[in-house]
Amino acid sequence: MASLARAARSASLRPSICKLSLGLAPRSRGVHVAASVRRSFLSSLLQTAKSNNPITSQWYGQPTHETHPELVSPAEVTHGIAKSEYEARRQKLVRDMPAGSTVVLFSSRLYFVSPHVFHGFRQDTDFFYLTGWNEPDSVAVIEKSATAGRGYTMVMFVNPKDPKKEVWEGPRNGIEAAVSLFGADEARPVAEFRKYAAKLTGRLQDRKSRDGACIFADLDAEHGLLRSKECDAFRDQLKRDNLGSLIRRLSPLVQQLRLIKSSAEIQLMREAGRISALGFGQLMQRCRPGLSESTLQAVFEHATQMALVSQHEDGSVVDRSALSRPAYVPVFASGEHALCMHYVQNSSPAKSGDLVLVDAGAEYAAYASDITRTFPVNGRFTQPQRDLYSALLSVHEQMVRLCCVESGYSLNEVHRRSAKLLATELKQIGLDVSDRDIDEQLFPHHIGHYLGMDVHDTVDISRSQQLKRNMVVTIEPGVYVPYDNKFPKAFQGIGIRIEDDIVVGQTESDIENLTARAPRSVEEIEACVGSVSWGS
């Protein structure tokens, strides 16, 4: 009863605030009516436009169990990830922080391609990993607390429901959902964050000489990523209050959590790999000389979407394609375009006799896949193409077998091993190569990277770290023979890369290739390319 009274006082002063205390269940039937009336009164004070508008009351800014029961189960916040898992992530984050520390998370901002025309929104992955919230202009404040039942409190600052704006801009989750669906203890309009931030820094100013409390936040644009405008305002506030010494980078701590995938995360990545591998199969089947690289891209992207549509025996359709989109700007590089590591113009016709290198992958429920295959446009490798491809495939297969804890390798060590093995393989087919040729020309990129919510995931974590079980990494050896007469003419102008997504096992038998269904051997590829007519 006391918590209800406090909520009532808070609500009478700040009608825009929503708190968990409204969800208290009555203890006996005798107080049921009174408690019900009290909750109804408090709810009327805390209502946002969501509960007052007959249209937008049915809307959220992302799939929820209420609106998309076929995609989100009652126990989940987002597809495939339970409320309990988001809770555990936040608890792990604050567990080793100094007492009284505060985490301030900022969402991504909306990017515009031209006036009034915006790009599709993609949430900051650290923000999404800890909250599941998929809207711009949002802030989450997590304060470590010894007195809180779960070890911390979380306040979210979000855009409230606004029917007039939602008609133009699309639906919003709203303040109420931040508490009821996403696990915040309290939610407020994002416009109130700056006032809250001033109070927060004031408290820290008073305590900074007495304990080790810190603010964990990412305040600078790192790796080209811009966060919400509230991030800029908070950085300015900290400068004014001379609190720079209390700031610690947050992302490295979150990346340590993200590095090892849970079974739920691996299942989502397994699905991302499945639909992407099916996309590669259909792409090869429909490949023909004369098709534009851009048409091949369209075939792949359509196939990955349709891989998420199924039909039951009764004729009803289940469609999960809303959970998928391209994980990154893809490479469809035919012929000598494959000598460019990230050729993305995808505008030339694919010619008979050439290879086409395709580096593409779908994202599923916020988790990425990343596959590369190289195959002949007309369905048949020439002898030099076959020899070079087989040499690289041998390297790929041997490096995949090292992706286990028992090997004792790091990604850097796998890379060094792959470079030496590639040199040996190339010498066997007539390329007299040095270590310098391998590193500077023929294989200038790394063997792989961490994979997860981002394609290049957890980028601040060194690849010198020994591989651990349930890391997910790519293995992607490549060979790119330039027009240089120190290499045999038959191989010049050929670029090949083979890439798969690998779940690190404890032993070699535990290793899982998430993208193994994409045709990879010479025989599989030649049997697949061009095998389906365009009319089918």
XYZ file of C-alpha atoms in Angstrom:
536
model
C 0.000 0.000 0.000
C 2.865 2.367 0.778
C 4.297 2.015 -2.707
C 0.899 2.850 -4.200
C 0.732 6.009 -2.128
C 4.181 7.045 -3.271
C 3.189 6.383 -6.867
C 0.068 8.506 -6.389
C 2.108 11.419 -5.051
C 4.590 11.043 -7.875
C 1.839 10.796 -10.469
C 0.047 13.907 -9.179
C 3.238 15.880 -9.681
C 4.435 14.274 -12.915
C 1.580 12.781 -14.954
C 4.034 11.745 -17.686
C 5.892 9.239 -15.515
C 5.075 5.541 -15.550
C 6.242 3.194 -12.757
C 6.186 -0.502 -12.051
C 4.475 0.012 -8.696
C 1.123 0.234 -10.499
C 1.370 -3.462 -11.198
C 1.116 -4.569 -7.543
C -1.419 -7.318 -7.050
C -3.929 -7.044 -4.167
C -3.177 -9.326 -1.221
C -6.735 -10.441 -0.502
C -10.243 -10.288 -1.895
C -11.165 -7.790 0.834
C -8.952 -5.114 -0.640
C -9.547 -6.094 -4.244
C -12.185 -3.470 -5.035
C -10.355 -0.641 -3.316
C -7.077 -1.598 -4.960
C -8.806 -1.888 -8.329
C -10.322 1.584 -7.999
C -6.984 2.960 -6.854
C -5.153 1.417 -9.824
C -7.799 2.764 -12.180
C -7.369 6.257 -10.712
C -3.580 6.077 -10.935
C -3.707 4.714 -14.474
C -5.868 7.654 -15.532
C -3.168 9.996 -14.220
C -0.419 8.138 -16.048
C -2.191 7.657 -19.359
C -0.377 8.651 -22.507
C -2.016 9.174 -25.858
C -1.697 5.414 -26.420
C -4.596 4.710 -24.110
C -6.703 7.650 -25.223
C -6.658 7.201 -28.998
C -8.738 4.389 -30.490
C -6.345 3.872 -33.431
C -2.856 4.307 -32.022
C -3.761 2.316 -28.917
C -3.333 -0.741 -31.153
C 0.137 0.297 -32.303
C 3.678 -0.211 -31.100
C 6.888 0.862 -32.763
C 8.083 -2.748 -33.121
C 6.632 -6.271 -32.994
C 5.359 -7.275 -29.551
C 3.397 -10.296 -28.362
C 0.248 -8.161 -28.260
C 0.484 -7.133 -31.910
C 2.550 -9.988 -33.417
C 1.898 -13.161 -31.399
C 3.227 -15.206 -34.322
C 6.633 -13.509 -33.942
C 7.005 -12.710 -30.226
C 5.999 -15.139 -27.468
C 4.544 -13.997 -24.126
C 7.916 -14.594 -22.408
C 9.904 -12.594 -24.976
C 10.765 -8.929 -25.387
C 11.987 -9.411 -28.948
C 11.761 -12.432 -31.207
C 13.830 -15.261 -29.758
C 15.128 -13.378 -26.696
C 13.264 -13.738 -23.398
C 12.647 -11.016 -20.834
C 14.783 -13.044 -18.427
C 17.747 -12.928 -20.803
C 17.606 -9.140 -21.129
C 17.399 -8.983 -17.334
C 20.433 -11.249 -16.938
C 22.432 -9.112 -19.391
C 21.849 -5.968 -17.334
C 22.665 -7.747 -14.081
C 25.938 -9.075 -15.501
C 26.835 -5.603 -16.734
C 26.523 -3.897 -13.341
C 27.803 -6.800 -11.226
C 31.485 -5.788 -11.225
C 31.004 -2.029 -11.378
C 31.826 0.121 -8.327
C 28.909 0.721 -5.956
C 26.762 3.642 -7.034
C 27.921 3.553 -10.656
C 25.602 4.713 -13.416
C 25.268 3.448 -16.984
C 23.867 5.886 -19.544
C 22.897 4.327 -22.876
C 21.955 6.351 -25.930
C 20.031 5.023 -28.903
C 20.952 5.647 -32.507
C 19.560 8.687 -34.260
C 17.563 8.748 -37.481
C 19.620 9.449 -40.617
C 18.251 11.374 -43.576
C 19.135 10.641 -47.197
C 17.543 13.894 -48.381
C 15.158 16.498 -46.920
C 12.179 14.702 -45.312
C 13.390 11.306 -46.582
C 15.037 9.092 -43.992
C 17.057 5.893 -44.125
C 15.677 2.750 -42.516
C 16.393 2.880 -38.800
C 18.913 0.544 -37.196
C 19.330 0.650 -33.439
C 22.670 1.043 -31.662
C 23.510 -2.578 -30.948
C 24.652 -2.062 -27.348
C 21.385 -0.248 -26.622
C 19.357 -3.008 -28.258
C 21.350 -5.770 -26.532
C 20.496 -4.373 -23.089
C 16.924 -3.180 -23.669
C 15.376 -4.651 -26.829
C 14.032 -1.152 -27.559
C 14.062 -0.350 -31.280
C 13.314 3.378 -31.554
C 15.533 6.443 -32.066
C 15.880 9.381 -29.668
C 15.870 7.243 -26.534
C 18.004 7.004 -23.397
C 18.291 4.282 -20.751
C 19.848 5.037 -17.357
C 20.869 2.020 -15.271
C 22.027 2.756 -11.714
C 23.685 0.072 -9.623
C 21.855 -0.223 -6.319
C 22.432 -2.551 -3.384
C 18.860 -2.003 -2.193
C 17.128 -2.792 -5.505
C 15.863 -6.348 -5.756
C 17.642 -6.983 -9.047
C 20.791 -5.042 -8.185
C 19.994 -1.965 -10.240
C 17.233 0.399 -11.286
C 16.491 1.393 -14.872
C 14.851 4.588 -16.071
C 14.043 4.989 -19.758
C 13.525 8.283 -21.564
C 11.517 7.748 -24.735
C 9.141 9.455 -27.102
C 5.587 9.326 -25.722
C 2.667 8.247 -27.863
C 1.495 11.108 -30.086
C -1.376 10.238 -32.454
C -0.886 13.323 -34.629
C 2.798 12.579 -35.218
C 2.283 8.839 -35.546
C -0.067 9.402 -38.486
C 2.925 10.852 -40.345
C 5.940 9.141 -38.807
C 4.633 5.710 -37.862
C 3.815 4.123 -34.506
C 5.768 4.497 -31.264
C 6.070 2.153 -28.310
C 5.291 4.931 -25.845
C 6.119 5.513 -22.197
C 3.806 2.830 -20.807
C 5.421 0.062 -22.878
C 8.893 0.961 -21.613
C 7.754 -0.216 -18.181
C 5.214 -2.922 -18.977
C 7.074 -4.620 -21.837
C 10.727 -3.622 -21.699
C 11.525 -3.883 -17.995
C 12.139 -0.276 -16.976
C 11.378 0.646 -13.364
C 10.328 4.069 -14.530
C 9.808 5.822 -17.874
C 9.634 9.486 -18.822
C 9.427 11.572 -21.989
C 12.845 12.000 -23.576
C 12.387 15.768 -23.304
C 12.916 15.379 -19.535
C 16.313 13.700 -19.831
C 18.384 16.884 -19.687
C 16.773 17.939 -16.415
C 17.344 14.445 -15.032
C 20.958 14.492 -16.240
C 21.617 17.763 -14.395
C 20.375 16.176 -11.155
C 22.420 13.052 -11.793
C 25.651 14.975 -12.334
C 24.858 17.082 -9.279
C 24.677 13.954 -7.127
C 27.940 12.681 -8.557
C 29.572 16.073 -7.968
C 28.751 15.755 -4.281
C 30.115 12.197 -4.050
C 33.045 12.130 -6.432
C 35.690 12.557 -3.750
C 34.125 9.986 -1.394
C 33.666 6.785 -3.419
C 34.626 5.139 -6.673
C 31.313 5.650 -8.476
C 31.650 6.240 -12.215
C 29.492 7.071 -15.200
C 29.769 4.451 -17.924
C 28.741 5.940 -21.265
C 29.839 6.232 -24.893
C 29.783 9.912 -25.725
C 31.814 10.166 -28.924
C 30.988 9.093 -32.455
C 32.965 5.866 -32.737
C 33.391 3.862 -35.925
C 31.238 6.436 -37.741
C 28.188 5.879 -35.494
C 26.207 8.882 -34.282
C 23.974 8.522 -31.243
C 20.885 10.517 -30.261
C 21.052 14.283 -29.746
C 20.679 13.701 -26.016
C 24.174 12.206 -26.088
C 25.610 15.526 -27.265
C 23.713 17.393 -24.543
C 24.930 14.999 -21.836
C 28.549 15.334 -22.952
C 28.220 19.135 -22.736
C 26.673 18.826 -19.252
C 29.603 16.730 -18.015
C 32.084 19.254 -19.365
C 30.294 22.121 -17.628
C 30.305 20.189 -14.351
C 33.973 19.212 -14.733
C 33.155 15.510 -14.319
C 35.296 14.162 -17.160
C 37.430 12.164 -14.715
C 34.398 10.048 -13.753
C 33.568 8.948 -17.304
C 34.419 5.418 -18.399
C 33.758 3.885 -21.812
C 30.771 1.565 -21.710
C 31.073 -0.293 -25.000
C 34.099 -2.470 -24.072
C 32.152 -3.858 -21.101
C 29.068 -4.606 -23.195
C 31.195 -6.144 -25.928
C 32.651 -8.618 -23.424
C 29.084 -9.767 -22.725
C 28.219 -9.906 -26.430
C 31.338 -11.878 -27.365
C 30.060 -15.210 -25.989
C 26.674 -16.051 -27.482
C 23.809 -17.587 -25.514
C 21.913 -20.584 -26.878
C 19.064 -18.223 -27.865
C 21.457 -15.983 -29.787
C 23.031 -18.938 -31.580
C 19.577 -20.127 -32.600
C 18.839 -16.740 -34.187
C 22.213 -16.784 -35.954
C 21.511 -20.336 -37.098
C 18.342 -19.048 -38.762
C 20.172 -16.079 -40.301
C 22.700 -18.537 -41.714
C 19.989 -20.858 -42.991
C 18.090 -18.238 -44.980
C 21.312 -16.738 -46.340
C 22.581 -20.153 -47.445
C 19.264 -20.800 -49.205
C 19.656 -17.416 -50.859
C 23.048 -18.441 -52.214
C 21.620 -21.679 -53.539
C 18.850 -19.908 -55.439
C 21.255 -17.225 -56.643
C 23.521 -19.861 -58.192
C 20.570 -21.698 -59.705
C 19.395 -18.565 -61.529
C 22.781 -17.161 -62.502
C 23.200 -16.629 -66.266
C 25.763 -14.827 -68.421
C 24.514 -11.341 -69.236
C 22.656 -10.739 -65.995
C 23.669 -7.576 -64.157
C 25.372 -7.827 -60.808
C 22.459 -5.770 -59.470
C 19.970 -8.370 -60.742
C 21.922 -11.116 -59.014
C 21.742 -9.042 -55.826
C 17.959 -8.752 -56.192
C 17.640 -12.522 -56.687
C 19.584 -13.169 -53.489
C 17.674 -10.659 -51.353
C 14.288 -11.903 -52.611
C 15.291 -15.499 -51.871
C 16.323 -14.728 -48.280
C 12.980 -13.044 -47.621
C 10.959 -15.860 -49.181
C 12.924 -18.404 -47.123
C 10.964 -17.074 -44.135
C 7.550 -17.731 -45.705
C 5.993 -21.155 -45.233
C 2.597 -22.685 -45.906
C 0.729 -25.198 -43.774
C -1.220 -28.136 -45.140
C -4.468 -26.215 -44.640
C -3.208 -23.459 -46.937
C -2.520 -20.897 -44.228
C 0.707 -18.909 -44.535
C 3.297 -18.149 -41.850
C 5.459 -15.161 -42.792
C 8.472 -14.150 -40.653
C 10.116 -11.983 -43.310
C 9.477 -8.843 -41.236
C 12.334 -10.031 -39.016
C 14.911 -9.936 -41.806
C 16.837 -7.409 -43.870
C 20.292 -7.274 -45.508
C 22.997 -7.429 -42.855
C 25.280 -5.095 -44.821
C 25.836 -3.590 -48.268
C 26.695 -6.675 -50.343
C 29.473 -7.366 -52.825
C 28.467 -8.820 -56.214
C 31.784 -8.656 -58.029
C 32.098 -10.365 -61.393
C 35.376 -10.835 -63.220
C 38.224 -8.547 -62.224
C 35.913 -6.576 -59.898
C 36.681 -9.340 -57.386
C 40.177 -7.885 -57.006
C 38.545 -5.066 -55.031
C 37.848 -6.277 -51.478
C 34.619 -4.335 -51.057
C 33.317 -3.627 -54.525
C 29.685 -2.572 -53.976
C 28.761 -0.757 -57.185
C 27.177 -4.012 -58.460
C 26.382 -2.469 -61.838
C 28.154 -4.541 -64.516
C 26.957 -7.554 -66.507
C 28.303 -10.942 -65.484
C 30.187 -12.479 -68.407
C 30.550 -16.086 -69.488
C 33.968 -17.412 -68.545
C 34.269 -15.126 -65.514
C 33.832 -15.917 -61.848
C 31.499 -13.869 -59.662
C 32.435 -13.259 -56.022
C 29.399 -12.686 -53.821
C 29.798 -11.470 -50.225
C 26.292 -11.112 -48.780
C 24.169 -12.070 -45.814
C 20.806 -11.535 -44.205
C 20.132 -10.236 -40.734
C 17.503 -12.120 -38.753
C 15.951 -10.690 -35.581
C 18.927 -8.314 -35.201
C 21.616 -10.998 -35.714
C 23.811 -11.081 -38.814
C 25.108 -13.699 -41.197
C 28.126 -13.152 -43.453
C 28.820 -15.524 -46.351
C 31.094 -15.368 -49.382
C 30.982 -17.726 -52.321
C 32.770 -17.503 -55.667
C 31.376 -19.386 -58.651
C 31.547 -19.448 -62.476
C 28.919 -17.365 -64.231
C 28.356 -20.056 -66.885
C 28.458 -22.957 -64.435
C 31.858 -24.384 -65.326
C 35.255 -23.537 -63.823
C 38.143 -23.184 -66.251
C 41.189 -25.223 -65.247
C 43.100 -22.245 -63.745
C 39.955 -21.155 -61.884
C 39.425 -24.686 -60.577
C 43.050 -25.023 -59.450
C 43.032 -21.686 -57.614
C 39.608 -22.364 -56.063
C 40.607 -25.850 -54.869
C 43.792 -24.483 -53.282
C 41.806 -21.881 -51.348
C 39.091 -24.345 -50.370
C 41.738 -26.579 -48.811
C 42.909 -23.646 -46.670
C 39.322 -22.813 -45.689
C 38.475 -26.347 -44.585
C 41.630 -26.734 -42.506
C 41.133 -23.376 -40.771
C 37.532 -24.193 -39.842
C 38.816 -27.274 -38.017
C 40.947 -25.024 -35.791
C 37.904 -23.154 -34.432
C 37.721 -24.964 -31.133
C 38.982 -24.354 -27.618
C 41.206 -27.430 -27.673
C 43.217 -26.032 -30.606
C 44.445 -23.239 -28.316
C 44.327 -20.759 -31.203
C 43.219 -17.140 -31.427
C 41.867 -15.640 -34.663
C 45.239 -13.980 -35.187
C 46.976 -17.332 -34.862
C 44.485 -18.927 -37.250
C 45.280 -16.132 -39.703
C 49.030 -16.681 -39.506
C 48.506 -20.396 -40.044
C 46.249 -19.744 -43.042
C 48.769 -17.450 -44.732
C 51.510 -20.071 -44.512
C 49.200 -22.812 -45.736
C 47.991 -20.683 -48.653
C 51.584 -20.101 -49.758
C 52.154 -23.866 -49.761
C 48.964 -24.548 -51.714
C 49.745 -21.873 -54.326
C 53.267 -23.206 -54.899
C 51.765 -26.608 -55.666
C 49.776 -25.134 -58.583
C 52.656 -23.148 -60.029
C 52.680 -19.772 -58.247
C 56.123 -18.980 -56.882
C 55.092 -16.742 -53.995
C 56.846 -15.187 -51.018
C 55.403 -14.363 -47.603
C 55.412 -10.720 -48.682
C 53.388 -11.575 -51.819
C 50.790 -13.271 -49.628
C 50.494 -10.461 -47.079
C 50.593 -7.480 -49.437
C 48.916 -8.692 -52.622
C 47.393 -12.151 -52.706
C 45.764 -12.311 -49.234
C 45.779 -8.757 -47.808
C 42.878 -9.117 -45.333
C 42.415 -11.062 -42.114
C 41.141 -14.639 -42.015
C 38.095 -13.607 -40.001
C 36.301 -11.486 -37.436
C 33.768 -11.834 -34.641
C 30.128 -12.000 -35.742
C 26.887 -11.246 -33.917
C 24.477 -8.339 -33.867
C 26.998 -6.452 -35.998
C 28.714 -7.998 -38.989
C 32.063 -6.856 -37.619
C 30.971 -7.537 -34.067
C 32.669 -6.503 -30.808
C 35.293 -4.552 -32.748
C 37.153 -3.346 -29.649
C 38.019 -6.898 -28.601
C 41.392 -8.091 -29.838
C 41.588 -11.000 -32.223
C 44.618 -12.157 -30.219
C 42.225 -13.484 -27.543
C 42.126 -17.279 -27.457
C 38.968 -18.706 -28.984
C 36.270 -19.612 -26.464
C 33.243 -21.835 -26.753
C 30.180 -20.142 -28.303
C 32.096 -17.298 -29.840
C 30.911 -16.922 -33.428
C 33.577 -16.064 -35.980
C 33.936 -15.922 -39.744
C 36.555 -17.939 -41.596
C 37.180 -16.248 -44.938
C 40.464 -16.905 -46.723
C 40.864 -15.159 -50.050
C 43.241 -15.036 -52.970
C 43.374 -12.112 -55.415
C 45.860 -12.363 -58.279
C 46.647 -8.941 -59.754
C 47.730 -8.149 -63.291
C 51.402 -8.572 -62.471
C 53.705 -10.700 -64.587
C 55.474 -12.163 -61.581
C 52.378 -14.389 -61.374
C 51.360 -16.815 -64.150
C 49.175 -15.095 -66.748
C 46.467 -17.784 -66.520
C 45.734 -16.730 -62.919
C 45.886 -12.953 -63.356
C 42.635 -11.054 -62.778
C 41.053 -13.825 -60.689
C 39.710 -13.047 -57.213
C 38.257 -15.748 -54.950
C 36.997 -15.696 -51.365
C 35.225 -18.443 -49.405
C 33.539 -17.480 -46.129
C 31.438 -19.265 -43.527
C 30.081 -18.442 -40.064
C 31.450 -20.724 -37.376
C 30.344 -21.373 -33.789
C 33.480 -22.155 -31.792
C 33.294 -25.577 -30.129
C 35.079 -27.107 -27.178
C 36.488 -29.809 -29.456
C 36.657 -30.168 -33.227
C 33.511 -32.309 -33.177
C 31.600 -29.480 -31.442
C 32.319 -26.900 -34.167
C 29.179 -25.782 -35.991
C 29.189 -24.209 -39.453
C 26.045 -22.056 -39.510
C 26.256 -21.492 -43.278
C 27.296 -24.945 -44.494
C 24.186 -25.272 -46.683
C 25.509 -22.748 -49.192
C 27.135 -24.759 -52.043
C 30.898 -24.706 -51.542
C 32.715 -27.573 -53.257
C 33.546 -27.453 -56.969
C 31.106 -30.296 -57.617
C 28.258 -28.714 -55.633
C 28.712 -25.378 -57.360
C 28.859 -26.760 -60.903
C 25.760 -28.861 -60.250
C 23.894 -25.820 -58.916
C 24.779 -22.881 -61.188
C 22.209 -22.354 -63.942
C 20.166 -25.406 -62.952
C 16.818 -23.571 -62.713
C 15.249 -21.788 -65.676
C 13.951 -18.255 -65.311
C 10.429 -19.336 -66.173
C 10.179 -21.737 -63.246
